[in-house]
Short mmCIF file of C-alpha atoms in Angstrom, two decimals:
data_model
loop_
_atom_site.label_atom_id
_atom_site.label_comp_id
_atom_site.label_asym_id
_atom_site.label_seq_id
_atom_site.Cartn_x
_atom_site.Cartn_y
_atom_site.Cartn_z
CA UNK A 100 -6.05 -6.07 23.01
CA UNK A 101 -2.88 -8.34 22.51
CA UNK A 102 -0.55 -8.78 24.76
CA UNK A 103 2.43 -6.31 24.72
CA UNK A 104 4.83 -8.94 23.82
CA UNK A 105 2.92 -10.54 21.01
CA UNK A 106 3.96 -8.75 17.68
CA UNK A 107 2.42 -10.32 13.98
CA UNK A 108 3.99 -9.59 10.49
CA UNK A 109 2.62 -9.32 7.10
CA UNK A 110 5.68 -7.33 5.85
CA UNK A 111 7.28 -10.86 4.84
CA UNK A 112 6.33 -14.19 5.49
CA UNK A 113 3.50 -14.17 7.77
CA UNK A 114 4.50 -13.90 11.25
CA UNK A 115 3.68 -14.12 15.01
CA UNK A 116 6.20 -13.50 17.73
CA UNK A 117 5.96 -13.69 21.41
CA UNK A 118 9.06 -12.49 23.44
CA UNK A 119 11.28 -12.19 21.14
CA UNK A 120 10.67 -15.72 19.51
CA UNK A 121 8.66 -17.02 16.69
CA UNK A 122 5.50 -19.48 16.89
CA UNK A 123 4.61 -22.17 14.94
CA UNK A 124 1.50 -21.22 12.62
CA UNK A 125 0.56 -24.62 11.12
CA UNK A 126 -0.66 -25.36 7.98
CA UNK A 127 -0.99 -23.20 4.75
CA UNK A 128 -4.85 -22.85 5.21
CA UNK A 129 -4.68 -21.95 8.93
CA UNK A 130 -1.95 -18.93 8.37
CA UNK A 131 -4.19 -18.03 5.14
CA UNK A 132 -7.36 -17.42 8.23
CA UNK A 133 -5.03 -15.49 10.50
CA UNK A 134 -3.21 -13.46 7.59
CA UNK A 135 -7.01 -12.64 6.51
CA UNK A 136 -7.79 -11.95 9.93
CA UNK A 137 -4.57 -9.81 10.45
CA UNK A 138 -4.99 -7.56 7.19
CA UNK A 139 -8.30 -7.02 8.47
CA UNK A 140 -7.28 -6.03 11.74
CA UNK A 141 -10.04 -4.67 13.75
CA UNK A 142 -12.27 -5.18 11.57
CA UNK A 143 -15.33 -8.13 11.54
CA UNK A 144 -14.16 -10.99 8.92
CA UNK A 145 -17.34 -12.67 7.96
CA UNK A 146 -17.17 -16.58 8.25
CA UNK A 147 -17.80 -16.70 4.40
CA UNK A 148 -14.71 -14.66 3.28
CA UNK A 149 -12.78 -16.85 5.68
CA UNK A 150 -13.48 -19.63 3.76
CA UNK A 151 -12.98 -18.16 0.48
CA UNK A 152 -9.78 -17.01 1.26
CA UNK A 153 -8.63 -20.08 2.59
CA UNK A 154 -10.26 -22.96 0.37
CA UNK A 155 -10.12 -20.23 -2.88
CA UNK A 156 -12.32 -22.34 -5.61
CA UNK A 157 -15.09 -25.14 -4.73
CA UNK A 158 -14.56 -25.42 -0.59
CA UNK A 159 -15.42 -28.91 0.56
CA UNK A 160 -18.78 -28.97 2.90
CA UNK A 161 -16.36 -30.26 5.70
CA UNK A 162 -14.68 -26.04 5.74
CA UNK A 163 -17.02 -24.66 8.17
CA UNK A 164 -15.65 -26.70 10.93
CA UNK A 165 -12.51 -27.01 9.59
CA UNK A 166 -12.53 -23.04 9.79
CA UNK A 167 -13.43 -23.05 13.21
CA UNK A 168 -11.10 -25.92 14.51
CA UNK A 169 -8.66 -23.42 12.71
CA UNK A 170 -9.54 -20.31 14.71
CA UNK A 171 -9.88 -22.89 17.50
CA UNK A 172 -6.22 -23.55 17.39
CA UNK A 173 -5.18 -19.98 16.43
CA UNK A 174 -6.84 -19.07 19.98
CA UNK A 175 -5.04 -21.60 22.01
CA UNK A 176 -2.14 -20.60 20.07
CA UNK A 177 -2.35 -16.51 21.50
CA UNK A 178 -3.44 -17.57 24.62
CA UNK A 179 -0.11 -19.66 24.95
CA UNK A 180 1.78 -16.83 24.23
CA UNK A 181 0.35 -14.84 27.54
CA UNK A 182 -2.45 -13.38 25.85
CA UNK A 183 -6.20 -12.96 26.94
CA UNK A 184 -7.54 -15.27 23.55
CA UNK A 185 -10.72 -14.58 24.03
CA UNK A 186 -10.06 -10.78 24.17
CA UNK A 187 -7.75 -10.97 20.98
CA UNK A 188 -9.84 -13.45 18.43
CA UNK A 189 -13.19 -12.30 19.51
CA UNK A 190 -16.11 -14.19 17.90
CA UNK A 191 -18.13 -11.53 16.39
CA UNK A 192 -21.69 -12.11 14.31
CA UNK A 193 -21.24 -12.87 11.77
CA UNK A 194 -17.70 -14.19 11.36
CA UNK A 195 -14.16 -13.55 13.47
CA UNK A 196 -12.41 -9.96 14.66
CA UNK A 197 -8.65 -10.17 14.87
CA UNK A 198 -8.14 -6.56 17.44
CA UNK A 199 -4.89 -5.97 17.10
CA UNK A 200 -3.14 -2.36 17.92
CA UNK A 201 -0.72 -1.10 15.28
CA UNK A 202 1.73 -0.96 17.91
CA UNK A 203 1.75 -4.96 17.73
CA UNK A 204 1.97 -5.38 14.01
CA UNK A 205 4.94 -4.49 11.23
CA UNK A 206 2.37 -2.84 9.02
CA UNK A 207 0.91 -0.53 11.87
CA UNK A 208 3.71 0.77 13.01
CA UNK A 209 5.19 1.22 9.07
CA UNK A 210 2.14 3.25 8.80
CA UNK A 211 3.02 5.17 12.39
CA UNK A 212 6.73 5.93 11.24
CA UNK A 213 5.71 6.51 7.36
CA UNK A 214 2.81 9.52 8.76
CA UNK A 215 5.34 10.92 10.92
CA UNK A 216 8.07 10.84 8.24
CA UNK A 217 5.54 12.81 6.00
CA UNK A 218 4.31 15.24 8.46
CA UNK A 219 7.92 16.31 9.34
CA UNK A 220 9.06 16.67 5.69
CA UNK A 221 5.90 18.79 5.00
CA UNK A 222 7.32 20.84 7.75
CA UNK A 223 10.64 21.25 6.79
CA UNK A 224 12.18 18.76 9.09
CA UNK A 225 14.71 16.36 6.40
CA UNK A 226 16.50 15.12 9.64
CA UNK A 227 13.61 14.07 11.62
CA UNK A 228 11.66 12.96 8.17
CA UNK A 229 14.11 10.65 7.27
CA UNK A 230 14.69 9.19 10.44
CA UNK A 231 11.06 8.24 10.77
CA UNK A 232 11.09 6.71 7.24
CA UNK A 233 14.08 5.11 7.71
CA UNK A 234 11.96 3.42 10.37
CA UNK A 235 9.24 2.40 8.77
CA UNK A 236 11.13 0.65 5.95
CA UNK A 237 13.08 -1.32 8.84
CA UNK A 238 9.36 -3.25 9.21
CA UNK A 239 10.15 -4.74 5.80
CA UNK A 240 11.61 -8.37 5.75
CA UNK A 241 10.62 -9.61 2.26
CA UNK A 242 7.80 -9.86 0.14
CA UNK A 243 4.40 -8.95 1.80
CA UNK A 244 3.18 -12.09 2.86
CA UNK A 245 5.98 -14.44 0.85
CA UNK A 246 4.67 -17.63 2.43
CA UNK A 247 0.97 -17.12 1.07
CA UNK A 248 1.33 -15.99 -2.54
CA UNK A 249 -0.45 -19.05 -3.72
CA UNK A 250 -3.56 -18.03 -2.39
CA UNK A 251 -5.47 -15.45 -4.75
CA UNK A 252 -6.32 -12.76 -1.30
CA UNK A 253 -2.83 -12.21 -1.17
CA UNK A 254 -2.41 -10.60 -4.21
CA UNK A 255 -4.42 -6.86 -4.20
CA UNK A 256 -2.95 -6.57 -0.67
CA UNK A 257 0.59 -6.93 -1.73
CA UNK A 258 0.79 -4.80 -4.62
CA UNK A 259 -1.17 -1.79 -2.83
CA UNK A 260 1.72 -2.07 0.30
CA UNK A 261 4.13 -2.33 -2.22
CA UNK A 262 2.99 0.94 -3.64
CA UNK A 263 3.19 2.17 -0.29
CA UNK A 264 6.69 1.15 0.47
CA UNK A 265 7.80 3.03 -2.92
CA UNK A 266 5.75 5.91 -1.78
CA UNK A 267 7.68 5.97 1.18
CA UNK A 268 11.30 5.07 -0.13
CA UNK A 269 10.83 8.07 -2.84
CA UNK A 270 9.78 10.56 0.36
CA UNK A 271 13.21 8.89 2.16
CA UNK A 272 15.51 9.80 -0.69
CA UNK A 273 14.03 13.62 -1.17
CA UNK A 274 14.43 13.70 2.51
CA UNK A 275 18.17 12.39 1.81
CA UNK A 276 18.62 14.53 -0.66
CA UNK A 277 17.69 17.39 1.08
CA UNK A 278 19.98 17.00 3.82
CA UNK A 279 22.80 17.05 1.67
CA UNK A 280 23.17 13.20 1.68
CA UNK A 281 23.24 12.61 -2.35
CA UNK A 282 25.60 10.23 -2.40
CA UNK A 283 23.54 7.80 0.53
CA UNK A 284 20.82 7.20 -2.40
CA UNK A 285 22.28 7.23 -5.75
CA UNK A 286 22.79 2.94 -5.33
CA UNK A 287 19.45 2.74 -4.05
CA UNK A 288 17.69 4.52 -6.56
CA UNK A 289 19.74 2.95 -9.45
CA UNK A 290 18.06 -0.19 -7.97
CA UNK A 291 14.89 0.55 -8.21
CA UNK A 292 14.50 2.24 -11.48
CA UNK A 293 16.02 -0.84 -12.85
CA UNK A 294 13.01 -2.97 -11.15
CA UNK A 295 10.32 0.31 -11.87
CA UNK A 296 11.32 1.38 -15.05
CA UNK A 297 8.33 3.76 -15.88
CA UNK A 298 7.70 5.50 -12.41
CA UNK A 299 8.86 8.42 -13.05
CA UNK A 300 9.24 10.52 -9.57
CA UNK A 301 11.80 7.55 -8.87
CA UNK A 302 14.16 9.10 -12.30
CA UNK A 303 13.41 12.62 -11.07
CA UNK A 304 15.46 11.77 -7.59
CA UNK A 305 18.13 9.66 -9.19
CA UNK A 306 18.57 12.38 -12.02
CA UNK A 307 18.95 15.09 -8.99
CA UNK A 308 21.20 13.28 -6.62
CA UNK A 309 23.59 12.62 -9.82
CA UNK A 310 23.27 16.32 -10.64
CA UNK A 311 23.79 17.81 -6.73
CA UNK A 312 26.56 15.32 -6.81
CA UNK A 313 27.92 16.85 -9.62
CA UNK A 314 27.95 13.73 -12.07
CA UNK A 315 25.83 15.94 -15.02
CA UNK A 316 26.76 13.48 -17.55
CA UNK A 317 25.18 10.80 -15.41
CA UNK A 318 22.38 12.88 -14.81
CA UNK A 319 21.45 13.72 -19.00
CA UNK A 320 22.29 9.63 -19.88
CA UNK A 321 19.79 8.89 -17.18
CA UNK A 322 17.18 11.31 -18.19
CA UNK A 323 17.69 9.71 -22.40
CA UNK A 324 17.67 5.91 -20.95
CA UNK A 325 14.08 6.95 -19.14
CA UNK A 326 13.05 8.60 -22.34
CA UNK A 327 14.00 6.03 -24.62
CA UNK A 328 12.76 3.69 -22.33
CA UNK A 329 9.13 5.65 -22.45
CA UNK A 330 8.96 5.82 -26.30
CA UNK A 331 10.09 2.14 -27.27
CA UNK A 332 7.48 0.63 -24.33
CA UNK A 333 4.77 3.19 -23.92
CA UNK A 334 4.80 5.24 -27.08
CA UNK A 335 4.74 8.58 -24.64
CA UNK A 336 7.73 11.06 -23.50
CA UNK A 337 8.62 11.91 -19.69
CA UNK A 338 5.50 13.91 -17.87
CA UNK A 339 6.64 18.19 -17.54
CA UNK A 340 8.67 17.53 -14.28
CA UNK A 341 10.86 15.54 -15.75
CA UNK A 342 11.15 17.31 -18.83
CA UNK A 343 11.42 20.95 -16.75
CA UNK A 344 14.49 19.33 -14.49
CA UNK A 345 16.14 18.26 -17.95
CA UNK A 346 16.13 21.86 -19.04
CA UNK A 347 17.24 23.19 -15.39
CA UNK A 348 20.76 20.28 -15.93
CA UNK A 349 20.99 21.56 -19.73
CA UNK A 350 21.29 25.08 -18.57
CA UNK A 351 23.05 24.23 -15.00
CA UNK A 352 20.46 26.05 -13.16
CA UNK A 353 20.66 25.20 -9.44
CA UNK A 354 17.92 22.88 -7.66
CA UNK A 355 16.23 23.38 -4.65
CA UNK A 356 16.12 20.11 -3.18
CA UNK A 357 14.79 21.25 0.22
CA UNK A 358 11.61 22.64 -1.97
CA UNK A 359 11.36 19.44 -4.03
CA UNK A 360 11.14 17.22 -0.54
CA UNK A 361 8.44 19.68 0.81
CA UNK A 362 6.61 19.21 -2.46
CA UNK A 363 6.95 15.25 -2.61
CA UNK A 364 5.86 15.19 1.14
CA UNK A 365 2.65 17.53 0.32
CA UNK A 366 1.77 15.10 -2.33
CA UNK A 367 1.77 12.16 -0.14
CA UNK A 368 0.24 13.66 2.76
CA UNK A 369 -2.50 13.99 0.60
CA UNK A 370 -2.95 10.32 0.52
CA UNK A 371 -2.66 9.56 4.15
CA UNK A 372 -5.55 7.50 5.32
CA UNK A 373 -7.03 9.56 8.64
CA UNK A 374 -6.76 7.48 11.84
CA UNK A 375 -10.24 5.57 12.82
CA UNK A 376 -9.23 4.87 16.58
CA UNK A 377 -9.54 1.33 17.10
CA UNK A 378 -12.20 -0.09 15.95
CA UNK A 379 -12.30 -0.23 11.41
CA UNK A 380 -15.69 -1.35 11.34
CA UNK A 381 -17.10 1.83 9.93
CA UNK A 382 -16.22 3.66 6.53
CA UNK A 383 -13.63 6.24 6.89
CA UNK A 384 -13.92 6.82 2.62
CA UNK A 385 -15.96 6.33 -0.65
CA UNK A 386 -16.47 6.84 -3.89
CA UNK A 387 -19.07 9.48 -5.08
CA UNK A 388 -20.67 8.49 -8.22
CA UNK A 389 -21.47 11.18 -11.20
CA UNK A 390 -24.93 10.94 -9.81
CA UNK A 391 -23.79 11.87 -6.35
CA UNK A 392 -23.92 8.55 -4.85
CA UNK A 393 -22.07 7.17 -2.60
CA UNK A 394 -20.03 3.70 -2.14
CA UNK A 395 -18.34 3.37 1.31
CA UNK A 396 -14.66 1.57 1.22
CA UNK A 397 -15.50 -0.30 4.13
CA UNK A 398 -14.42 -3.62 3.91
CA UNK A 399 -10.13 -4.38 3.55
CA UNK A 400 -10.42 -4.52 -0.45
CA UNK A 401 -13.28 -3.33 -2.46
CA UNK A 402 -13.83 -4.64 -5.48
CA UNK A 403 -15.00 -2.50 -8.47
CA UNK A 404 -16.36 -4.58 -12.16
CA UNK A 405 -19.25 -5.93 -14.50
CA UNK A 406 -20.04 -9.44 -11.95
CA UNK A 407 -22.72 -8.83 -9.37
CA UNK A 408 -20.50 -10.45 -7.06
CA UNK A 409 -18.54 -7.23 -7.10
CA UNK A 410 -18.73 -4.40 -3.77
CA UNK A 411 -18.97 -1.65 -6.49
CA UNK A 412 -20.88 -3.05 -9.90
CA UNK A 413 -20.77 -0.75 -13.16
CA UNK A 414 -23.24 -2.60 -15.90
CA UNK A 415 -21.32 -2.09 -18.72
CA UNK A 416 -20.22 -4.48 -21.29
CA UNK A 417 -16.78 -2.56 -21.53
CA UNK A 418 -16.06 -2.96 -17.79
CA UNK A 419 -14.21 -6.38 -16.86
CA UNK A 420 -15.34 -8.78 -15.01
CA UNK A 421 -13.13 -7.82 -12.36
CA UNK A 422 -11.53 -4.25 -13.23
CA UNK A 423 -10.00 -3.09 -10.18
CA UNK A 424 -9.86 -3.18 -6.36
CA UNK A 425 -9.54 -0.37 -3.54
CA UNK A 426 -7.36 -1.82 -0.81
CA UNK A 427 -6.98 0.13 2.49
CA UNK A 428 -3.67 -0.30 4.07
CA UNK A 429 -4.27 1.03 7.27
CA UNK A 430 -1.60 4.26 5.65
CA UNK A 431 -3.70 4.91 2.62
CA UNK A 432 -5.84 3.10 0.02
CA UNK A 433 -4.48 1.98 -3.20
CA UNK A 434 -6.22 1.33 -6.88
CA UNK A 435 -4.99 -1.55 -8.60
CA UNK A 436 -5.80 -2.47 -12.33
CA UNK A 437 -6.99 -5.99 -12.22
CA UNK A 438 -5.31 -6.31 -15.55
CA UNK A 439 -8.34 -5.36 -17.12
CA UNK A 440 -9.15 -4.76 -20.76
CA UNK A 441 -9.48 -0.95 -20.89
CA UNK A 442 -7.86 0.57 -18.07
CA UNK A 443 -8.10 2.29 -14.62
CA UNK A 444 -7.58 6.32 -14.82
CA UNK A 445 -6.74 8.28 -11.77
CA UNK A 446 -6.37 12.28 -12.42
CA UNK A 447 -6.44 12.01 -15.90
CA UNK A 448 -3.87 9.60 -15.88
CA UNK A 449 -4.09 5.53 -16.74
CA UNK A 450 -2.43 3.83 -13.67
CA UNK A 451 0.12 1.18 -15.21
CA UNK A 452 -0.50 -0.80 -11.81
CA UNK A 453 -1.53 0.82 -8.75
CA UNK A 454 -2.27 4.30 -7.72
CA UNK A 455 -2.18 5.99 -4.34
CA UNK A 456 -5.15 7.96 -4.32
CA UNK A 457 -5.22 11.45 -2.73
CA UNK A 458 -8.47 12.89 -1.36
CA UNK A 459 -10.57 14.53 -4.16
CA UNK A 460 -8.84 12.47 -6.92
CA UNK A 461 -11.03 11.28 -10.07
CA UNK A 462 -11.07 7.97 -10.85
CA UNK A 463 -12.42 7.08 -14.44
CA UNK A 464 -13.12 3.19 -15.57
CA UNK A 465 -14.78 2.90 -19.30
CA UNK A 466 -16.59 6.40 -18.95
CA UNK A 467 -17.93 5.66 -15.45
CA UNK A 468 -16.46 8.63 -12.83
CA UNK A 469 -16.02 8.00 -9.51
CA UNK A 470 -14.62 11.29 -7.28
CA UNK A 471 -12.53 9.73 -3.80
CA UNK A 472 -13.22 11.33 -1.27
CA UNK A 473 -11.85 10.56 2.29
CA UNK A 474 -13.95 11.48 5.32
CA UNK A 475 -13.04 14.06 7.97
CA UNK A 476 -12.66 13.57 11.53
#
């Protein structure tokens, strides 16, 4: 268990303080082991996946002990700080296990504050909700991982915590919202349906703070720039919710924001990933094939495509290489397109990047169906 003044970061460059300070990581290819190691939290890392993540393409035969000078150096590194080393970067067959509480990371306790934002929402609870989300967004200092982009792990990671920070900035602003606060989110939400353009529960909130603010003009141009915006890129119109709220403005119908924040919070407490204790080394979901089997989602990302180098491999010609990857975030675990040829559905919908996926959701690549199911207890 880490010390309880050693705290790492993911949620922007990577990071590792100790009393209030931060330490010197080293190279590129030593923060790429520990970020591994860190996203992986609790979890085994085999030696293997260390060494892809960190030397990518064609590792030199020299990586093995380069690998373990690395971890070598990461140890002295903890111990430094006032750690036990030996108790934090435990050598574990067949590869490294970073144990790390979610107390001492940004990304555990985001997912802390984020379930407890949810949960009180669901309730009824907009004060408390927001607070807690509030929170968890405060974990956020740039870009997951800014420092490491260049290496190809990084990548499925960030976009699925990405999803999950717009997950929980859309639960903050119905939680606004419902307390009243319109005004405290219009900016915000401007913002980011300028950099999300098609996600649509993002127009539904900026369209209803402009409306309970009583800016209706605002409210109708937004809802024709989204479906403009829809028809010129996608070829589709806005999904019923959007259309029903246009007809609720048209006829000035009041809203009941309190109901819409219960509603967004059911949604995502639908995706919440269920605790595991400490210890991630066993499954806690998987995907149930048409034929009733079943793939656990055990490691950090699962990868789903044609290659038999794949966790989950569909032989079919019409399946990428690569299609898509499951990432677990430690809050929930996120579908991501690998910018494959034919798509990624989730519920019936195709996923334009990344999905959260809710318990019981159907996910459909080329014909194959896969049912999500996340485990109980």
């Amino acid at each position: 268990m880490a010390h309880s003044t050693i705290r790492f970061g993911v949620l922007g460059p990577l990071q590792l303080r100790a009393d209030g300070a931060d330490l010197p990581l080293g190279p590129a290819k030593q923060r790429a082991v520990l970020a591994t190691l860190l996203i992986n939290r609790n979890r085994t890392v085999p030696i293997d996946s260390l060494i892809d993540a960190a030397w990518q393409q064609g590792p030199p035969p020299e990586a093995r002990a380069s690998l373990h000078a690395h971890v070598s150096r990461l140890r002295s590194l903890v111990g430094g700080a006032g750690a036990d080393a030996g108790a934090v970067l435990v050598s574990a067959q067949p590869g490294y296990r970073l144990n790390v509480p979610d107390e001492a990371c940004d990304f555990g306790r985001f997912a802390i504050e984020r379930r407890a934002g949810i949960q009180a929402a669901t309730a009824g609870r907009f004060e408390e909700a927001s607070g807690h989300l509030s929170a968890a967004l405060a974990e956020w200092r740039g870009p997951v991982l800014e420092d490491l982009r260049d290496f190809g792990f990084v990548d499925a990671f960030a976009a699925a915590l990405t999803e999950d920070k717009l997950v929980t900035l859309t639960a903050r602003a119905e939680a606004e919202i419902a307390c009243g606060r319109t005004h405290s989110v219009i900016s915000e939400l401007e913002a980011l349906v300028d950099e999300h353009p098609y996600r649509e529960p993002l127009w539904a909130q900026l369209i209803t703070a402009y409306y309970l603010a009583e800016r209706q003009y605002d409210a109708l141009d937004a809802y024709g720039r989204l479906k403009a915006t829809l028809a010129d890129d996608l070829g589709i119109d806005p999904g019923p919710t959007l259309r029903g709220l246009h007809q609720r403005i048209l006829r000035q119908e009041p809203l009941d924001a309190q109901n819409a924040a219960r509603a967004t919070a059911k949604r995502a407490a639908a995706t919440l990933r269920r605790p595991s204790g400490g210890s991630r080394e066993s499954a806690v979901a998987h995907l149930r094939d048409a034929a009733g089997g079943r793939h656990p989602l055990l490691a950090q990302a699962t990868r789903v495509g044609r290659l038999a180098d794949n966790d989950i491999v569909i032989d079919d010609e019409t399946v990428s290489r690569y299609h898509a990857v499951i990432v677990d975030t430690g809050n929930s675990f996120v579908i991501t397109d690998l910018q494959s040829a034919n798509g990624v559905e989730v519920a019936g919908q195709r996923i334009r990047v990344s999905a959260t996926l809710a318990d019981g959701d159907r996910i459909c690549i080329c014909g194959h169906e896969f049912t999500f199911e996340i485990r109980e207890g």
